[in-house]
XYZ file of C-alpha atoms in Angstrom:
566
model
C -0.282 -2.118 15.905
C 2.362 -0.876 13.370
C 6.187 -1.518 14.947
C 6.597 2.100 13.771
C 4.303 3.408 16.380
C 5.317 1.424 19.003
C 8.645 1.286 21.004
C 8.928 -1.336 23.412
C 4.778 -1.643 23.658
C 4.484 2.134 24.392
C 1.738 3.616 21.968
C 3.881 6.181 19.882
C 0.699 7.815 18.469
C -0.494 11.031 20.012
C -3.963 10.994 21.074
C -6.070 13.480 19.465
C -3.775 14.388 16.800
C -2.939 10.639 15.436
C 0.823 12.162 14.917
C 3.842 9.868 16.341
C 5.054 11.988 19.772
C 8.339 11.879 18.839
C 7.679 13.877 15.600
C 5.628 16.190 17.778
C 7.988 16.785 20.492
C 10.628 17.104 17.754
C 8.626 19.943 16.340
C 7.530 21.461 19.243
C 11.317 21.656 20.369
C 12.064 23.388 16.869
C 9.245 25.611 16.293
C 9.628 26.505 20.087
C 13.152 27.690 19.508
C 12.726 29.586 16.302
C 9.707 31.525 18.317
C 11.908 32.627 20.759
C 14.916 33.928 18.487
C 12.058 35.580 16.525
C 10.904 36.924 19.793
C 14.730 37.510 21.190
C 15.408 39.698 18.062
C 12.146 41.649 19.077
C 13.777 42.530 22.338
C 11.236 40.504 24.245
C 11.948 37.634 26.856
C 12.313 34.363 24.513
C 9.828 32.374 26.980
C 6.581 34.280 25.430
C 7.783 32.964 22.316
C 7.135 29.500 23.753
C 4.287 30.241 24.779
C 3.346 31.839 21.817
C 4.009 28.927 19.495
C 2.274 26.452 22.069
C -0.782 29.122 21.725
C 0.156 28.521 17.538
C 0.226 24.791 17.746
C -2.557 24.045 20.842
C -5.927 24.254 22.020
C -6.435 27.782 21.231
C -5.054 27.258 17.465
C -3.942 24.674 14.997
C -4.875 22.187 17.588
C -1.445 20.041 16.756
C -1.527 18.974 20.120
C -4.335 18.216 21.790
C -5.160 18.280 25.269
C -5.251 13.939 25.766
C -2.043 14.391 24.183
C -0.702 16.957 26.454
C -2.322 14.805 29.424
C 0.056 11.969 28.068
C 3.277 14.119 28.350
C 2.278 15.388 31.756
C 5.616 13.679 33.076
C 7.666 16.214 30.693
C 5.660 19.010 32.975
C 7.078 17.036 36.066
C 10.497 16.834 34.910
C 10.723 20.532 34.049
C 9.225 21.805 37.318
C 11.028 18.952 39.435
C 14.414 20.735 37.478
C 13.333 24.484 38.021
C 12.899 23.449 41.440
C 16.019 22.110 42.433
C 17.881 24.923 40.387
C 16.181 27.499 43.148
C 17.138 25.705 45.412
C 20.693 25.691 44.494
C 20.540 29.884 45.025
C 19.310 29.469 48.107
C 22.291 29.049 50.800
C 21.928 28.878 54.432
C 24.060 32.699 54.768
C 21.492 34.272 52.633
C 18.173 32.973 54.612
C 20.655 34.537 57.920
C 20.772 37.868 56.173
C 17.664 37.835 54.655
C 15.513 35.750 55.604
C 13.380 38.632 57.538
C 13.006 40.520 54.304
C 11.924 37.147 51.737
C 9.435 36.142 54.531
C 7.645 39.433 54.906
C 7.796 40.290 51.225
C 6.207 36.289 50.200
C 3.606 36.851 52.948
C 3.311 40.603 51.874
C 2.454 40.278 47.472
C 0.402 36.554 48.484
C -1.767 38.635 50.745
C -1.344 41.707 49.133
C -3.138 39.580 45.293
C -5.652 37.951 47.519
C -7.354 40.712 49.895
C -7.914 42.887 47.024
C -8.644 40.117 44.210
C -11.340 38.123 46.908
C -13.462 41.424 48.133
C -13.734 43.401 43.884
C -14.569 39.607 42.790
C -17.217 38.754 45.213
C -18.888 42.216 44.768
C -18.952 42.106 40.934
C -20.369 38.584 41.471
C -23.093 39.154 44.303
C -23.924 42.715 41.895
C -24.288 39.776 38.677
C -26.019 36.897 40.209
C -27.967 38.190 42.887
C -26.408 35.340 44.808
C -24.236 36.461 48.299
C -22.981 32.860 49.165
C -21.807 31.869 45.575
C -20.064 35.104 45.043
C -18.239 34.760 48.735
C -17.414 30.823 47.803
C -16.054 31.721 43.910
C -14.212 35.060 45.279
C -12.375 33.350 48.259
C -10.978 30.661 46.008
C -10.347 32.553 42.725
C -8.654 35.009 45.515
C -6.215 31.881 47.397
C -5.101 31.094 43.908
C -3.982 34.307 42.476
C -1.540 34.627 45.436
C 0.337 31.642 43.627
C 3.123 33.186 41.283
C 4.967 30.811 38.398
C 8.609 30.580 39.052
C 9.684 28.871 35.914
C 8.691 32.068 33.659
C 10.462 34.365 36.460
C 13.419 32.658 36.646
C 13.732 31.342 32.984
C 14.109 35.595 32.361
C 16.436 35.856 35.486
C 19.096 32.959 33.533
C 18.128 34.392 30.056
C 19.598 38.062 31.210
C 22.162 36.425 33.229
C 21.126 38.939 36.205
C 22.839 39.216 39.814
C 22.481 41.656 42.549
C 19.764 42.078 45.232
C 16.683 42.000 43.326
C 17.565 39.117 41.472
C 18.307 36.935 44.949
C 14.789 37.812 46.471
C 12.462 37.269 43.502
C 14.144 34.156 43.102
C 13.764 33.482 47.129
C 9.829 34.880 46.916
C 9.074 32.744 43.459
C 10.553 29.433 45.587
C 8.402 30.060 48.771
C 5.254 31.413 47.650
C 3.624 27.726 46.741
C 3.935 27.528 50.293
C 1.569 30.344 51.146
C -0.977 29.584 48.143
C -1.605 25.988 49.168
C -2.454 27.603 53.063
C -4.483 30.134 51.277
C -6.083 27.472 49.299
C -6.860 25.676 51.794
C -8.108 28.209 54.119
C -10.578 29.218 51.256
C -12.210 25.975 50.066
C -12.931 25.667 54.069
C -15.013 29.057 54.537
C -16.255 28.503 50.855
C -17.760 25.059 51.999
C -18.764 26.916 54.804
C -20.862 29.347 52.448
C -22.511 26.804 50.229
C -23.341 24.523 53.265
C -21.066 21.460 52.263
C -18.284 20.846 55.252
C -17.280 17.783 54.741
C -13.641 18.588 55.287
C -12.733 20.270 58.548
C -10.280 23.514 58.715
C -8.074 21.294 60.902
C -7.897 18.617 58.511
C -6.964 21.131 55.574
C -4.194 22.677 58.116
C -2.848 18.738 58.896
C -2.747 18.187 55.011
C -0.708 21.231 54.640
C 1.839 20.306 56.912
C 1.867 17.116 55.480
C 2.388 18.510 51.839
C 5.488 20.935 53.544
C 7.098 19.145 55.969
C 6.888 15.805 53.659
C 8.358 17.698 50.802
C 11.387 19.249 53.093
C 11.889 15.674 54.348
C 12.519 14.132 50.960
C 14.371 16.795 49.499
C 16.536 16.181 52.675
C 17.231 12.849 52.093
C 17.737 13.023 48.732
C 20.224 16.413 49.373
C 22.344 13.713 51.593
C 22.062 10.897 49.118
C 23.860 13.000 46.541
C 26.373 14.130 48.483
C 27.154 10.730 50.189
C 27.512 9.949 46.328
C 29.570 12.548 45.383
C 32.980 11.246 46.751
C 32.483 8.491 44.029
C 31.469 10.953 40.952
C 34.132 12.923 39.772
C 33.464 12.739 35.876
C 30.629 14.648 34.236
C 29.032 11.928 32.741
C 28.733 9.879 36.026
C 27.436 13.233 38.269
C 24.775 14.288 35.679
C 22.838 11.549 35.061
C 23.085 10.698 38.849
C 21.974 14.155 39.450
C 19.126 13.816 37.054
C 18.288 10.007 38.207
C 17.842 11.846 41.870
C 15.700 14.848 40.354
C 13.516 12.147 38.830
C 13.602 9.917 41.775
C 12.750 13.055 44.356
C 9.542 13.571 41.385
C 8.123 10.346 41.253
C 8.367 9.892 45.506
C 6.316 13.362 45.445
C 3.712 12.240 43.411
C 3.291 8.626 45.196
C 2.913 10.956 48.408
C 1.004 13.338 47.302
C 3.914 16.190 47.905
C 4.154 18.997 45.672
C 6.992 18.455 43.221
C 8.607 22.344 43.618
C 8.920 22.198 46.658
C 10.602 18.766 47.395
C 12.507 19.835 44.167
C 13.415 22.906 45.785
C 14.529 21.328 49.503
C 16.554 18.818 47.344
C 18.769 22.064 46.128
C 18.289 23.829 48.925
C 19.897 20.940 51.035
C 22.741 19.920 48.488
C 24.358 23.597 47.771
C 24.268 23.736 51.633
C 26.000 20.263 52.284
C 28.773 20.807 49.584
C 28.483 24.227 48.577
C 32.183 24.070 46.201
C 31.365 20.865 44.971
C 27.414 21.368 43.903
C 28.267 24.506 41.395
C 29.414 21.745 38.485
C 26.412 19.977 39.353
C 24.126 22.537 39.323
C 25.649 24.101 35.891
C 25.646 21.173 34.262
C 21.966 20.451 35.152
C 20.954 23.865 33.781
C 22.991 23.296 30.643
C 21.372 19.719 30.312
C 17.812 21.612 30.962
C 16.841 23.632 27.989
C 14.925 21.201 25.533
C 12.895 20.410 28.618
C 12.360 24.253 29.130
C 10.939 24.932 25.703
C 8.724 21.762 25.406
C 7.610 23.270 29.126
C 6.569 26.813 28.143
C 5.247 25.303 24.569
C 3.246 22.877 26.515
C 1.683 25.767 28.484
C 0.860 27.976 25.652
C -0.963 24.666 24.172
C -3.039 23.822 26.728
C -4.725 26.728 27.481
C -8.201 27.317 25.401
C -11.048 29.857 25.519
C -13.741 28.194 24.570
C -15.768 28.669 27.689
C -15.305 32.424 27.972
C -18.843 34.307 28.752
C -18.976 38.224 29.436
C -19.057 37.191 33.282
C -15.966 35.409 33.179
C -14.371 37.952 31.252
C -15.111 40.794 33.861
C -13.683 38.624 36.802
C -10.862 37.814 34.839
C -10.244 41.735 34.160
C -10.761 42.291 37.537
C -7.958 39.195 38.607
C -5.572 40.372 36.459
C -5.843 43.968 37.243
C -6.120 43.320 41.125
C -3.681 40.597 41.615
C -1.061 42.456 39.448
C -2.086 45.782 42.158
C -1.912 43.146 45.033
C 1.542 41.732 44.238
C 3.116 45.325 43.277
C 1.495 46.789 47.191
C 2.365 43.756 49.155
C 5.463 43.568 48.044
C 6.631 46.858 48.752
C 5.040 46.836 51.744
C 6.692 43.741 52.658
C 10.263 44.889 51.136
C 9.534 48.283 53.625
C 8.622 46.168 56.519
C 11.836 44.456 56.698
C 14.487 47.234 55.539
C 15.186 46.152 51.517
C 16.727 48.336 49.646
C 14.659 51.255 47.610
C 15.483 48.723 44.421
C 13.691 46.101 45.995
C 10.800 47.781 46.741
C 10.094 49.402 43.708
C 10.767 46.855 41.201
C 10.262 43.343 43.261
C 6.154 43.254 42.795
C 6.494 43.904 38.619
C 8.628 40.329 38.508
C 5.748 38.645 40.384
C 3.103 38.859 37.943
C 3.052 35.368 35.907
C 1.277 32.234 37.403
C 1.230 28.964 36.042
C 1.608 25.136 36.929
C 0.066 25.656 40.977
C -2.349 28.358 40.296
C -4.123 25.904 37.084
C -3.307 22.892 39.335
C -5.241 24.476 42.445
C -7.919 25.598 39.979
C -8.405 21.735 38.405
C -8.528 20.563 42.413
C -11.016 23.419 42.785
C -12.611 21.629 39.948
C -13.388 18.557 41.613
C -14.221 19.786 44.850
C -17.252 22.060 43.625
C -20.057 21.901 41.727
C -19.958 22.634 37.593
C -21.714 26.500 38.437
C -18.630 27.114 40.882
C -15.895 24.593 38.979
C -16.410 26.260 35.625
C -16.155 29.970 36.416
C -12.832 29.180 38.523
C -11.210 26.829 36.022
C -12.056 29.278 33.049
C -10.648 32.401 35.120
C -7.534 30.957 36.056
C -7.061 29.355 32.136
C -7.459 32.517 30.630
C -5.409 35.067 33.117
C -2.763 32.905 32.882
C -2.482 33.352 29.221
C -2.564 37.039 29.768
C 0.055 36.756 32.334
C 2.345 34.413 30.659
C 2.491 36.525 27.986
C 3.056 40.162 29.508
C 4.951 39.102 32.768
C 8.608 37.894 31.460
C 8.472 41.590 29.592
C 7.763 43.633 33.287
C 10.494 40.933 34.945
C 13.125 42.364 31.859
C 11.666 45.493 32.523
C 12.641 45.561 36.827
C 15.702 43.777 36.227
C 17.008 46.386 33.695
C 16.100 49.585 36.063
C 17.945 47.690 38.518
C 20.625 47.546 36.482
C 21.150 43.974 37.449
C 21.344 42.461 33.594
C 24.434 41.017 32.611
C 25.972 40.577 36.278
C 26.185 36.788 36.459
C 28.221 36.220 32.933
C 30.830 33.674 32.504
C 33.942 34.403 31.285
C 32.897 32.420 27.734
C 29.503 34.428 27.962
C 31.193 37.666 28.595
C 33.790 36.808 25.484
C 30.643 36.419 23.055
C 28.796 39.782 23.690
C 32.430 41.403 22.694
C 33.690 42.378 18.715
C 37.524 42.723 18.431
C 36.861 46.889 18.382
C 35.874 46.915 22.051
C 38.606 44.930 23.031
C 41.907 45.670 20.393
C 44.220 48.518 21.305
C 43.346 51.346 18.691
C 46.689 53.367 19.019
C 49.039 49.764 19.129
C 52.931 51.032 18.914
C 53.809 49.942 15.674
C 57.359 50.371 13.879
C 57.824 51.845 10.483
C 58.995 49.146 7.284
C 62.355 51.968 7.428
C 63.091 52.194 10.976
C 66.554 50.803 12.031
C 67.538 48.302 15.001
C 67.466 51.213 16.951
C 64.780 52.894 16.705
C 63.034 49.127 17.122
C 64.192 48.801 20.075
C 63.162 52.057 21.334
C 59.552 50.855 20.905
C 60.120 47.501 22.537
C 60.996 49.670 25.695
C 58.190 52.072 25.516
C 55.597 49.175 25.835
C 54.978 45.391 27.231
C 53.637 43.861 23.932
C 54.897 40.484 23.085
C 54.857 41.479 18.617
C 54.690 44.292 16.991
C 52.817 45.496 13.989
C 55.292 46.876 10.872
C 53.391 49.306 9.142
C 54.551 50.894 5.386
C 54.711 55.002 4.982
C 50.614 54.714 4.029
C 49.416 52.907 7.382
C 49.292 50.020 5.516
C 50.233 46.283 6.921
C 52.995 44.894 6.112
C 54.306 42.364 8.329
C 54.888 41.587 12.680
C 58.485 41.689 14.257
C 58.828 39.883 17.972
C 61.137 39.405 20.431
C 62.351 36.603 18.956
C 63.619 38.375 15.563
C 65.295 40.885 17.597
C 67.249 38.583 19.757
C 68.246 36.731 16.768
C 69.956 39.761 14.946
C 71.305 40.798 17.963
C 73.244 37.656 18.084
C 73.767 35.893 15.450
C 74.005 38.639 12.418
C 76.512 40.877 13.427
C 74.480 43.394 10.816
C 72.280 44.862 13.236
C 73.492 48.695 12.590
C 72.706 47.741 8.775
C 69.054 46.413 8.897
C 65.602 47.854 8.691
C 62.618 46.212 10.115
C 61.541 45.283 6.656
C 64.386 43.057 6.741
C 63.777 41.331 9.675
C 60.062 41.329 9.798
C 57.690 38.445 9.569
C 54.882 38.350 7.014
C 51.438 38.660 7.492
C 49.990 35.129 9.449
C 46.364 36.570 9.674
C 44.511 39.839 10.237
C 40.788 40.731 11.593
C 38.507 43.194 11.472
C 37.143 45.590 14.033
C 33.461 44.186 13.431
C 34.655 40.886 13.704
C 33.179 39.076 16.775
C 36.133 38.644 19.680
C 35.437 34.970 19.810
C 36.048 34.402 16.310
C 39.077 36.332 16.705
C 40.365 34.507 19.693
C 39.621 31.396 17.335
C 41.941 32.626 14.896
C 44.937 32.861 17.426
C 44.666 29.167 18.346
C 44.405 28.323 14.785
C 47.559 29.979 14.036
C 49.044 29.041 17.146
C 49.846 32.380 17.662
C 48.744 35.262 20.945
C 48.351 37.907 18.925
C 46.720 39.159 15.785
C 46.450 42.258 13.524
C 43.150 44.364 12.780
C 42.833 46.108 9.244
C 40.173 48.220 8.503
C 37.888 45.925 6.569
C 38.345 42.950 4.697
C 39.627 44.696 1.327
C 42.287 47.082 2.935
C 45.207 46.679 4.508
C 45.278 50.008 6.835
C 46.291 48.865 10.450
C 42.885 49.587 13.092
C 44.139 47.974 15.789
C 46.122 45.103 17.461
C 45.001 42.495 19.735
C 47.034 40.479 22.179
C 46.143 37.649 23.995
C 47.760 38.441 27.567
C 45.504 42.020 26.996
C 42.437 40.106 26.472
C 42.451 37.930 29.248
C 43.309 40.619 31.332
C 40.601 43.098 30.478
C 37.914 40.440 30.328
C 39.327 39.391 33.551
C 39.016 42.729 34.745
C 35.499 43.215 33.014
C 34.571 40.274 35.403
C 35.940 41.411 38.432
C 34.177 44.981 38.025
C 30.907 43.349 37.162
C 30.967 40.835 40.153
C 32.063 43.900 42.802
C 28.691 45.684 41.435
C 26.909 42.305 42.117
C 27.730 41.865 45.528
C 27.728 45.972 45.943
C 23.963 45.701 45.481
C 23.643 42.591 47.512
């Protein structure tokens, strides 16, 4: 085999396509990220444009990447859903379960059951109406039913981080999103058992599917527990970032690979393995978990672009079709009703209620991983119209449920509550920021009169400023002090005399950051704004002290809404 396809034995050629993987991921990466600014600039969630380039580049299109290849890179999957799990976890601390635990139990039990006892009942009638057949339409209903109580978290929350939300809403999608694997693998069990029942094959008892449910939960708390001490036994000898991250990540894939070997489901021991660290060493796990998420992007896009590739609609028939209108249409129904009834049940707030169900719409890894084990279990007549139904309304809902998430997050008014101080710098220009009326002193005014406007304000410099508005120089404290005492002219000079020149100006358009930049290239805290780049008119003046303190302040403000809606 040619060395150039090979790296260290490992068959660099990806199946299917005959391209070398690392040219293919390196594209996917790319193309992924220029769909999503495209998508970004269209005001829609940048995920879908992952999606939407996998749809470009897979199955369904160009056929780039090919399904053996995507079965080859199913580890990449792992990793990103072993990541998105412990990064839930890491918002979910023991003080939030004790105030709402109540409310993110009803409302997970409330939208599962709520998508499944109006999805299973409209299926199996449309069915038994079709086919003529009562215990096929009970046996494909029930299951198609368990599985659209599952709802993808890494869509849900990948919207959540892009809109850097906060507040109530926010805290129990992410809580529902974490826990509801839980409820579809019960439900998924509970169905295959009555739809083995129907079709007369019960070779696995209802007692056997409970028993391998507990094992699947209790197995994954268990190792996400261990692994939650491991790091924090750890942590007293990690105190640079590039020990704890690749610790951190050696542990994420560590907790992974133990889930598969047991059979555990990777989210969920993910999630434990979060949920047990920010609870251990709640101060100390924040760098961890930031850094994580910063390391975590290029594993995000291949993610989503991986899940727009894989899904194909070859086998769609008119039948299919209808039950996947009628899963879309009642699941999205089931989730919006169960939820509310759920949020009602245990006191949330009127937010919660009316907007929780619309962030619960997109499904993904669990729901096509239940329908695969569905797969095997059944017979081709059953396997195909399950596997097919759950391939194509996931599509739909990949690509429509990051917009309704956006959508409930912004009536909630919970978008742009969780910025950092760098973030909240970048989404600033110099005009929101700069003091438009700054006290500036005239090129003619006397020591006097100078020192007059030192008194009237608490700015460090001063703009000097001709009879036309115009920009002619800064005087500080410093120039002051030294005529004061060393000149023995003062009564003599103007402030053209004793003014500095011009360092560097801005504009109002300019972007804050860029402006802060400035300052630290000039090693100075303060800078002038003109009104564009060919005039000289003085627009405004920015000081440093002023912009740390607003932005400060900005912070502050937007943190005391947070926790007002929490």
């Amino acid at each position: 085999m040619n060395t150039m396809n090979t790296l260290c034995g490992i068959n660099l050629i990806s199946p299917g396509t005959n391209l070398n993987l690392m040219l293919l991921l390196g594209i996917c990466i790319l193309a992924g990220t220029v769909g999503a600014r495209i998508f970004q600039r269209l005001k829609i969630p940048q995920v879908v444009g992952y999606i939407v380039i996998g749809l470009i580049i897979g199955e369904a299109g160009l056929k780039v990447i090919s399904a053996e290849t995507i079965e080859v890179l199913r580890p990449l999957t792992y990793f990103a859903l072993g990541i998105i799990g412990f990064i839930i976890g890491g918002e979910l601390k023991t003080d939030l379960f004790r105030k709402f635990g109540k409310q993110f139990f009803a409302m997970v039990i409330g939208e599962g059951m709520g998508a499944f006892l109006i999805v299973t009942p409209v299926t199996a009638l449309f069915v038994w109406l079709t086919t003529g057949n009562f215990a096929l339409s009970i046996a494909i209903s029930i299951v198609i039913g368990a599985i659209s109580s599952a709802t993808d978290p890494a869509s849900t929350i990948q919207v959540l981080w892009e809109y850097k939300t906060r507040g109530l809403l926010t805290t129990a999608v992410m809580a529902i999103v974490a826990l509801d694997d839980a409820l579809a693998l019960t439900l998924y069990a509970f169905a295959t058992n009555i739809a083995d029942i129907f079709i007369g094959k019960t070779s696995i008892s209802i007692s056997h599917s409970i028993f391998q449910f507990s094992y699947e939960l209790f197995g994954a708390a268990a190792l996400g527990v261990i692994f939650g001490y491991i790091l924090k036994k750890s942590f007293r000898y990690l105190n640079e970032h590039d020990k704890m991250l690749p610790f951190s990540i050696g542990l994420i894939l560590v907790t992974i690979g133990c889930s598969s070997v047991f059979n555990l489901d990777i989210i969920l021991s993910s999630m434990f393995f979060g949920i047990t660290t920010v609870n251990l060493i709640p101060k100390r796990s924040e760098e961890t978990f930031e850094l994580v998420k910063k390391f975590a992007p290029p594993i995000y896009v291949l993610f989503f672009v991986f899940v727009g590739a894989r899904l194909q609609l070859s086998h769609l028939t008119f039948m299919i079709a209808i039950i996947a209108v009628i899963y879309i249409i009642g699941r999205s129904f089931g989730k919006i009703i169960g939820a509310y009834i759920g949020a009602k049940f245990s006191g949330a707030s009127d937010t919660v209620k009316k907007y929780s169900g619309l962030c619960l719409f997109t499904q993904g890894g669990v729901a096509v991983g239940l329908s695969i084990m569905a797969g095997q279990k059944f017979s081709p007549e059953i396997a195909d119209i399950i596997i097919t139904v759950v391939t194509t309304t996931t599509l739909v809902v990949q690509l429509i449920g990051p917009s309704f998430v956006k959508y409930a997050v912004k009536k909630a008014g919970e978008i742009g509550l969780n910025l950092t101080e760098e973030e909240l710098i970048a989404t600033y220009k110099v005009k929101d920021i700069m003091d438009i009326n700054p006290p500036a002193i005239r090129t003619n005014s006397v020591l006097g009169d100078i020192l007059k406007t030192f008194s009237k304000s608490d700015y460090f410099a001063y703009p000097v400023i001709d009879s036309e508005n115009m920009l002619a120089g800064f005087i500080t404290f410093q120039e002051v002090k030294h005529v004061l005492t060393t000149t023995g002219l003062d009564t003599l000079l103007l402030a053209h005399d004793i003014m500095n020149p011009v360092i560097d100006i801005t504009t109002p358009e300019t972007p804050l950051k860029e402006a802060l930049g400035q300052m630290k290239q000039t090693n100075t805290n303060f800078i002038c704004a003109v009104e564009n780049a060919q005039s000289k008119k003085l627009a405004g003046f920015l000081e440093l002290n002023k912009v740390n303190m607003k932005i400060a302040e900005e912070l502050i403000s937007r943190r005391k809404k947070a926790e007002g809606i929490v």
